[in-house]
Amino acid sequence: MKPLLQAMKERRLYLDGGMGSMLQAAGLPEGLLPDVWGMENPQAVQGVHRAYLEVGCRLITTNTFGTSAPKLAPYGATPAQVMTAAVANVRAAMDQAGVTDGYVCADIGPSGKLLRPYGDLDFEAAVGLFAETVRAAAQAGADCILIETMSDLYEMKAAVLAAKENCDLPILASLIFDETGKLLTGGSPRAAVALLEGLGVDVFGLNCGLGPKEMAPVFQALWEDTSTPLLLQPNAGLPRSEGGKAVYDVSPADYARQMRPLAPMATLLGGCCGTTPDHLRALIQATQDIPLPEIPQRDTLLISSYCQAVALDGRDPVIIGERINPTGKKKLQTALREGDMGYVLGEVFQQEEAGAHILDVNVGLPGLDEPAVLTQTVEAIQEVTGLPLQLDTSNPAAMEAALRRYNGKPLVNSVNGKEESLETILPLVKKYGGGLVCLTLDDEGIPADAQGRLAIAEKIVRRAEAMGIPRRELLVDGLTMPVSAGGDNAKVTLETLRRAKEELGVKTALGVSNVSFGLPKREQLNQSFFTMALEQGLDGAIINPKSEAMMGAYRAYRALAGLDDQCQAYMEAFQGETASSPAPVSQAHTLGLRQSVCKGLKEGAAAQAKVLAESGQAVLDIINGELVPALDEVGKGFEKGTLFLPQLLMSAEAAKAAFQVLKEYLPAGENSGAPQILLATVKGDIHDIGKNIVKVLLESYRFRVLDLGKDVAPEAIVEAARTKKIPLVGLSALMTTTAPAMAETIRQLRAADLPCKVVVGGAVITQDYADTIGADCYAADAMESVHYAQQILGT
């Protein structure tokens, strides 16, 4: 049989469809983990696999969506045991169906946890969890790893690294977006493309959450940016409840009809929740005559954070803020040595507000533990901004440490023509992904002419491509030398920049301000040189974005070059501004309580709360006048889509930190008698991301929360609601197989004649489903849960 990646190039292969609903029909008891039940009931699982094989599916997914050590521990099973049985079930089904050209996809689902700093799962712990499952899959004889239903790019990165580090199987990766085109943690389709292509997965795409029609815009967005084959596995529409079970209304014929327009963009097609062998039969019949897509090789370099991507397209330049670099900055040096992140974050806010698209981060100081400090600084910055970062260090250990923990795909600054640099940095970029700044110097130093620098650039490009790093990922830095040291220095740099674009077809970057070193009126020289470099095609300008002269030159260039539609950005930047009244910028160490909460600064919020309390202000006035308005402001931004879940959570944590300080100044027992809200993830479901998010937000608004945890039986919820006199119960479910447990819990609450209200949410829950199971409220996101609690219990 041909290797999977080769077979994919020759014919369209089809993934299978839903597993959970099929197993329920085959006898899976409510609330039992399908993975364990499948191990104990192999004939039932093999029957599902065989049904998909018989209609033409050839990529068959193991019944291991929940196979990880923490999820299996209550059942006394291990990932190796479950995965071995699951792979054997697929092989047996292939034998029974007489299929010799099928492939076993080892299925890996999400951990059910949010990663730090937004949750309690450490990144390396997540890698370790996934690694155990990957090793089990490889040892069991799977043909590829399928990482699916991921709603957080950071968790996806942990899973992909686990796969890369623990097997040599092809990696398929699939994400779940909502109807707004965002991941749970705010990631955009373009940010997903940046990360997954940077990590080098073999195929990626979408599954779950939405039907084909609803999924189409996001899938189209992936196609427009990707140079990697795509997969597509929608649900059979959105679920509703019928007889206590989730039912999907898109018929096989409609499913095939809605999928056909998307098929020309997909290399692999299949189905997710609610799809059956009949759906896949109809899909195959409707699309098997459509040729495989020709995968385009895009030329755009994408740099990303957890939520957004910046595109360097060779045409429209971007600003890389240079201020987080201790060279010549005594205050920053002191802050880094003392671990004062407040000062560092102040530079972040100022540069972001000034218009930077990417932030350079350099912490290189003698005597500093650079690997630790660079990683800590990057993580602190990523807690408060969605701007992508440029990791700037000459220390390979620091580079790898920061690359590994970085949430997204960064710029890497830098590699040069020295053998040591090439042999050290290129493998790191290949493994972790990143745009790469290429310095035109080698063991002989910096060539005096453009031809010499271009030769070094060409060498770096050849070596990068030989390692599998595409040319589009490279930015050649022609090196800016002071004109005070040589009259032709600026000319040589500009010629190198121009020829690198024309002759090598790469992007370019420059640190601009060095050109004026040693001369008076430096800003005038910098501004003029910057404009000249932009005219020669500079793509990434490493400058001080707080310089009005430099940003003015940038905005003027974009307007004059036809890159600013109707000069809108130019007018927005300067409208109403005078030379004597520059736009204010934020200083992290001088922010008030409300601003600190809005920015998600826990230490700053706590410090400001103490200042206000000790000034004599009434604690309730501080809470109602500062904390709650700040949370409301952030919540409104989240609902409008201008802020994302990580920012919402960090603001909530900042508010909680402030309230912990203020509690010391409250009268004894204040708020202790407030009614509690009960939260639980329903029986059989061990995914508690949604519940935990709701808990954090409710507590930040000073609601008292009784958290029963995950996999909670209906009887336990009813008993707690009765004994604690709970007025509001919140229930969460992620999996189709556990949605009926939510209906049963509500049934028992009603049968017990308890007066509590019930709010429900989760990936598989919709308004219609909530209505049919008798819930009082459906919350599409965490903020809606807060609003409902305020409505029921007061603010």
CSV table of C-alpha atoms in Angstrom, one decimal, residues 91-377:
chain,number,residue,atom,x,y,z
A,91,ARG,CA,-7.5,-3.1,11.2
A,92,ALA,CA,-10.1,-5.8,11.9
A,93,ALA,CA,-12.8,-3.8,10.2
A,94,MET,CA,-10.7,-3.3,7.1
A,95,ASP,CA,-10.1,-7.1,7.0
A,96,GLN,CA,-13.8,-7.7,7.4
A,97,ALA,CA,-14.6,-5.3,4.6
A,98,GLY,CA,-11.9,-6.6,2.3
A,99,VAL,CA,-10.3,-3.1,2.2
A,100,THR,CA,-6.5,-3.1,1.4
A,101,ASP,CA,-6.1,0.6,0.7
A,102,GLY,CA,-7.3,2.1,3.9
A,103,TYR,CA,-5.4,4.1,6.5
A,104,VAL,CA,-5.7,4.3,10.3
A,105,CYS,CA,-5.9,7.8,11.7
A,106,ALA,CA,-5.0,7.9,15.4
A,107,ASP,CA,-7.5,10.3,16.8
A,108,ILE,CA,-6.4,12.9,19.4
A,109,GLY,CA,-8.9,15.3,20.9
A,110,PRO,CA,-8.4,18.3,23.2
A,111,SER,CA,-7.3,18.0,26.8
A,112,GLY,CA,-10.4,19.7,28.0
A,113,LYS,CA,-8.3,22.3,29.8
A,114,LEU,CA,-7.2,25.9,29.0
A,115,LEU,CA,-3.4,26.4,29.0
A,116,ARG,CA,-1.7,28.9,31.3
A,117,PRO,CA,-1.9,31.8,31.8
A,118,TYR,CA,-5.6,31.6,30.9
A,119,GLY,CA,-6.1,28.2,32.5
A,120,ASP,CA,-4.3,25.8,34.9
A,121,LEU,CA,-2.5,23.4,32.4
A,122,ASP,CA,1.1,24.2,31.8
A,123,PHE,CA,2.3,24.1,28.2
A,124,GLU,CA,4.9,21.4,28.8
A,125,ALA,CA,2.4,19.3,30.8
A,126,ALA,CA,0.1,19.5,27.8
A,127,VAL,CA,2.9,18.4,25.5
A,128,GLY,CA,3.5,15.5,27.8
A,129,LEU,CA,-0.1,14.4,27.9
A,130,PHE,CA,-0.3,14.4,24.1
A,131,ALA,CA,3.1,12.7,23.8
A,132,GLU,CA,1.9,9.7,25.7
A,133,THR,CA,-1.0,9.2,23.4
A,134,VAL,CA,1.1,9.8,20.3
A,135,ARG,CA,3.6,7.2,21.4
A,136,ALA,CA,0.8,4.7,22.0
A,137,ALA,CA,-0.5,5.4,18.5
A,138,ALA,CA,2.8,4.9,16.8
A,139,GLN,CA,3.5,1.7,18.7
A,140,ALA,CA,0.0,0.4,17.9
A,141,GLY,CA,0.7,0.8,14.1
A,142,ALA,CA,-1.4,3.9,13.2
A,143,ASP,CA,-0.8,5.4,9.7
A,144,CYS,CA,-1.1,9.0,10.8
A,145,ILE,CA,-2.0,11.3,13.7
A,146,LEU,CA,-5.2,13.3,13.5
A,147,ILE,CA,-5.4,16.1,16.1
A,148,GLU,CA,-9.0,17.3,16.0
A,149,THR,CA,-11.6,19.6,17.4
A,150,MET,CA,-9.0,22.0,18.8
A,151,SER,CA,-10.3,25.5,19.8
A,152,ASP,CA,-7.1,27.0,21.0
A,153,LEU,CA,-4.0,27.5,18.9
A,154,TYR,CA,-1.7,27.1,21.9
A,155,GLU,CA,-3.1,23.7,22.7
A,156,MET,CA,-2.8,22.8,19.1
A,157,LYS,CA,0.8,23.7,19.1
A,158,ALA,CA,1.4,21.5,22.1
A,159,ALA,CA,-0.2,18.6,20.4
A,160,VAL,CA,1.7,19.1,17.1
A,161,LEU,CA,5.0,19.3,18.9
A,162,ALA,CA,4.2,16.1,20.8
A,163,ALA,CA,3.5,14.4,17.5
A,164,LYS,CA,6.7,15.7,15.8
A,165,GLU,CA,8.8,14.8,18.8
A,166,ASN,CA,7.4,11.3,19.4
A,167,CYS,CA,6.7,9.8,16.0
A,168,ASP,CA,7.5,10.2,12.3
A,169,LEU,CA,3.9,9.7,11.1
A,170,PRO,CA,2.0,12.3,8.9
A,171,ILE,CA,0.2,14.9,11.0
A,172,LEU,CA,-3.4,16.0,10.3
A,173,ALA,CA,-4.7,18.9,12.3
A,174,SER,CA,-8.3,20.2,12.6
A,175,LEU,CA,-9.7,23.2,14.4
A,176,ILE,CA,-13.3,24.1,15.5
A,177,PHE,CA,-14.3,27.7,14.7
A,178,ASP,CA,-17.5,29.4,15.8
A,179,GLU,CA,-20.0,31.2,13.6
A,180,THR,CA,-18.1,34.5,14.0
A,181,GLY,CA,-15.1,32.9,12.3
A,182,LYS,CA,-13.0,32.8,15.6
A,183,LEU,CA,-11.6,30.1,17.8
A,184,LEU,CA,-12.6,29.9,21.4
A,185,THR,CA,-9.4,31.8,22.4
A,186,GLY,CA,-9.9,34.4,19.6
A,187,GLY,CA,-7.7,32.9,16.9
A,188,SER,CA,-8.4,33.9,13.3
A,189,PRO,CA,-8.2,31.6,10.2
A,190,ARG,CA,-5.1,33.5,9.1
A,191,ALA,CA,-3.4,33.0,12.5
A,192,ALA,CA,-4.2,29.3,12.2
A,193,VAL,CA,-2.6,29.1,8.8
A,194,ALA,CA,0.5,30.9,10.1
A,195,LEU,CA,0.9,28.5,13.1
A,196,LEU,CA,0.2,25.2,11.4
A,197,GLU,CA,2.2,25.9,8.3
A,198,GLY,CA,5.1,27.1,10.4
A,199,LEU,CA,4.9,23.9,12.4
A,200,GLY,CA,4.9,21.9,9.2
A,201,VAL,CA,1.8,19.8,9.6
A,202,ASP,CA,0.9,17.8,6.5
A,203,VAL,CA,-2.8,18.6,6.3
A,204,PHE,CA,-5.0,20.9,8.3
A,205,GLY,CA,-8.6,22.2,8.3
A,206,LEU,CA,-11.9,22.3,10.1
A,207,ASN,CA,-14.2,19.9,11.9
A,208,CYS,CA,-17.2,20.0,14.2
A,209,GLY,CA,-19.2,22.9,15.6
A,210,LEU,CA,-20.9,24.0,12.3
A,211,GLY,CA,-22.6,22.5,9.3
A,212,PRO,CA,-21.2,22.9,5.7
A,213,LYS,CA,-23.0,26.2,5.0
A,214,GLU,CA,-21.9,27.8,8.2
A,215,MET,CA,-18.3,26.5,7.9
A,216,ALA,CA,-17.9,27.7,4.3
A,217,PRO,CA,-16.6,31.3,5.0
A,218,VAL,CA,-13.9,30.1,7.3
A,219,PHE,CA,-12.8,27.3,5.0
A,220,GLN,CA,-12.6,29.8,2.1
A,221,ALA,CA,-10.4,32.0,4.3
A,222,LEU,CA,-8.1,29.1,5.0
A,223,TRP,CA,-7.9,28.4,1.3
A,224,GLU,CA,-7.0,31.9,0.4
A,225,ASP,CA,-3.9,31.9,2.7
A,226,THR,CA,-2.7,28.3,2.7
A,227,SER,CA,0.1,26.5,0.8
A,228,THR,CA,-0.9,23.2,2.6
A,229,PRO,CA,-3.6,20.6,1.7
A,230,LEU,CA,-6.9,21.1,3.5
A,231,LEU,CA,-9.4,18.8,5.2
A,232,LEU,CA,-13.0,19.5,5.9
A,233,GLN,CA,-15.4,17.6,8.3
A,234,PRO,CA,-18.5,19.6,9.1
A,235,ASN,CA,-21.4,18.5,11.3
A,236,ALA,CA,-24.7,17.5,9.7
A,237,GLY,CA,-26.0,20.9,10.7
A,238,LEU,CA,-26.7,22.2,14.2
A,239,PRO,CA,-28.2,19.9,16.8
A,240,ARG,CA,-31.6,19.9,18.4
A,241,SER,CA,-33.0,17.6,21.1
A,242,GLU,CA,-35.6,14.9,20.3
A,243,GLY,CA,-36.5,12.3,23.0
A,244,GLY,CA,-33.5,13.5,25.1
A,245,LYS,CA,-31.1,12.8,22.3
A,246,ALA,CA,-29.2,15.2,20.0
A,247,VAL,CA,-30.6,15.1,16.4
A,248,TYR,CA,-29.0,16.7,13.3
A,249,ASP,CA,-31.3,17.9,10.6
A,250,VAL,CA,-29.1,18.0,7.5
A,251,SER,CA,-30.0,15.0,5.4
A,252,PRO,CA,-27.4,13.0,3.5
A,253,ALA,CA,-28.6,14.5,0.2
A,254,ASP,CA,-28.4,18.0,1.6
A,255,TYR,CA,-25.0,17.4,3.2
A,256,ALA,CA,-23.6,16.3,-0.2
A,257,ARG,CA,-25.2,19.2,-2.0
A,258,GLN,CA,-23.7,21.7,0.5
A,259,MET,CA,-20.3,20.1,0.4
A,260,ARG,CA,-19.9,20.0,-3.3
A,261,PRO,CA,-19.0,23.7,-3.8
A,262,LEU,CA,-16.3,23.3,-1.1
A,263,ALA,CA,-14.8,20.1,-2.5
A,264,PRO,CA,-12.5,21.8,-5.1
A,265,MET,CA,-10.6,23.4,-2.2
A,266,ALA,CA,-10.3,20.2,-0.1
A,267,THR,CA,-7.9,17.3,-0.4
A,268,LEU,CA,-9.6,15.3,2.3
A,269,LEU,CA,-13.4,15.3,2.9
A,270,GLY,CA,-15.4,13.7,5.6
A,271,GLY,CA,-17.9,14.4,8.4
A,272,CYS,CA,-18.3,15.0,12.1
A,273,CYS,CA,-21.1,15.1,14.6
A,274,GLY,CA,-24.4,13.8,13.2
A,275,THR,CA,-23.0,12.4,9.9
A,276,THR,CA,-23.5,8.7,9.2
A,277,PRO,CA,-22.4,6.3,6.6
A,278,ASP,CA,-25.3,7.5,4.5
A,279,HIS,CA,-24.0,11.0,4.6
A,280,LEU,CA,-20.6,9.8,3.5
A,281,ARG,CA,-22.0,7.7,0.8
A,282,ALA,CA,-23.9,10.7,-0.6
A,283,LEU,CA,-20.8,12.9,-0.2
A,284,ILE,CA,-18.5,10.5,-2.1
A,285,GLN,CA,-21.0,10.1,-4.9
A,286,ALA,CA,-21.4,13.9,-5.2
A,287,THR,CA,-17.7,14.8,-5.2
A,288,GLN,CA,-15.6,11.9,-6.4
A,289,ASP,CA,-15.6,13.3,-10.0
A,290,ILE,CA,-14.1,16.7,-8.8
A,291,PRO,CA,-10.4,16.9,-9.4
A,292,LEU,CA,-8.0,17.2,-6.5
A,293,PRO,CA,-7.1,20.9,-5.8
A,294,GLU,CA,-3.8,22.2,-7.0
A,295,ILE,CA,-2.3,23.5,-3.8
A,296,PRO,CA,-1.1,27.1,-4.5
A,297,GLN,CA,2.3,28.2,-3.1
A,298,ARG,CA,1.6,31.5,-1.6
A,299,ASP,CA,4.3,34.2,-1.4
A,300,THR,CA,3.0,36.0,1.7
A,301,LEU,CA,4.9,35.7,5.0
A,302,LEU,CA,2.5,35.4,7.9
A,303,ILE,CA,3.6,36.2,11.5
A,304,SER,CA,1.1,35.6,14.2
A,305,SER,CA,0.1,35.7,17.9
A,306,TYR,CA,-2.6,33.6,19.6
A,307,CYS,CA,-5.3,35.6,17.8
A,308,GLN,CA,-4.1,37.6,14.9
A,309,ALA,CA,-1.6,37.5,12.0
A,310,VAL,CA,0.4,40.2,10.3
A,311,ALA,CA,1.0,39.6,6.6
A,312,LEU,CA,4.3,40.7,4.9
A,313,ASP,CA,3.2,40.5,1.3
A,314,GLY,CA,6.2,42.2,-0.4
A,315,ARG,CA,4.1,45.3,-1.1
A,316,ASP,CA,2.8,46.9,2.1
A,317,PRO,CA,5.5,47.4,4.7
A,318,VAL,CA,5.0,46.8,8.4
A,319,ILE,CA,6.4,48.4,11.6
A,320,ILE,CA,8.5,46.4,14.0
A,321,GLY,CA,8.7,48.2,17.3
A,322,GLU,CA,12.3,48.3,18.6
A,323,ARG,CA,11.9,49.7,22.1
A,324,ILE,CA,12.1,46.4,24.1
A,325,ASN,CA,15.9,46.2,23.7
A,326,PRO,CA,18.2,47.1,26.6
A,327,THR,CA,21.0,48.5,24.4
A,328,GLY,CA,21.5,52.1,25.5
A,329,LYS,CA,18.3,52.1,27.7
A,330,LYS,CA,19.3,52.2,31.3
A,331,LYS,CA,15.8,52.2,32.7
A,332,LEU,CA,14.9,49.1,30.7
A,333,GLN,CA,18.2,47.4,31.8
A,334,THR,CA,17.3,48.1,35.4
A,335,ALA,CA,13.7,46.8,34.9
A,336,LEU,CA,15.0,43.5,33.3
A,337,ARG,CA,17.5,43.0,36.1
A,338,GLU,CA,14.9,43.6,38.8
A,339,GLY,CA,12.2,41.6,37.0
A,340,ASP,CA,10.0,44.7,36.7
A,341,MET,CA,7.5,43.7,34.0
A,342,GLY,CA,5.5,46.8,34.6
A,343,TYR,CA,8.1,48.9,32.9
A,344,VAL,CA,8.4,46.4,30.0
A,345,LEU,CA,4.6,46.3,29.5
A,346,GLY,CA,4.6,50.1,29.5
A,347,GLU,CA,6.8,50.0,26.4
A,348,VAL,CA,4.4,47.4,24.9
A,349,PHE,CA,1.3,49.6,25.4
A,350,GLN,CA,3.1,52.7,24.1
A,351,GLN,CA,4.3,51.0,20.9
A,352,GLU,CA,1.0,49.3,20.3
A,353,GLU,CA,-0.9,52.6,20.6
A,354,ALA,CA,1.7,54.3,18.4
A,355,GLY,CA,1.0,51.9,15.5
A,356,ALA,CA,3.5,49.1,15.7
A,357,HIS,CA,2.4,45.9,14.0
A,358,ILE,CA,5.1,43.6,15.5
A,359,LEU,CA,7.2,44.1,18.7
A,360,ASP,CA,10.8,43.2,18.9
A,361,VAL,CA,11.8,41.6,22.2
A,362,ASN,CA,15.5,41.5,23.2
A,363,VAL,CA,16.6,41.0,26.8
A,364,GLY,CA,20.3,40.4,26.2
A,365,LEU,CA,22.3,41.7,29.2
A,366,PRO,CA,25.5,40.4,30.8
A,367,GLY,CA,24.9,38.2,33.8
A,368,LEU,CA,21.2,37.7,33.0
A,369,ASP,CA,19.8,34.2,32.6
A,370,GLU,CA,18.7,35.0,29.0
A,371,PRO,CA,16.8,31.8,28.2
A,372,ALA,CA,14.6,32.2,31.4
A,373,VAL,CA,14.2,36.0,31.1
A,374,LEU,CA,13.4,36.0,27.4
A,375,THR,CA,10.8,33.3,27.9
A,376,GLN,CA,9.3,35.0,30.9
A,377,THR,CA,9.2,38.4,29.1
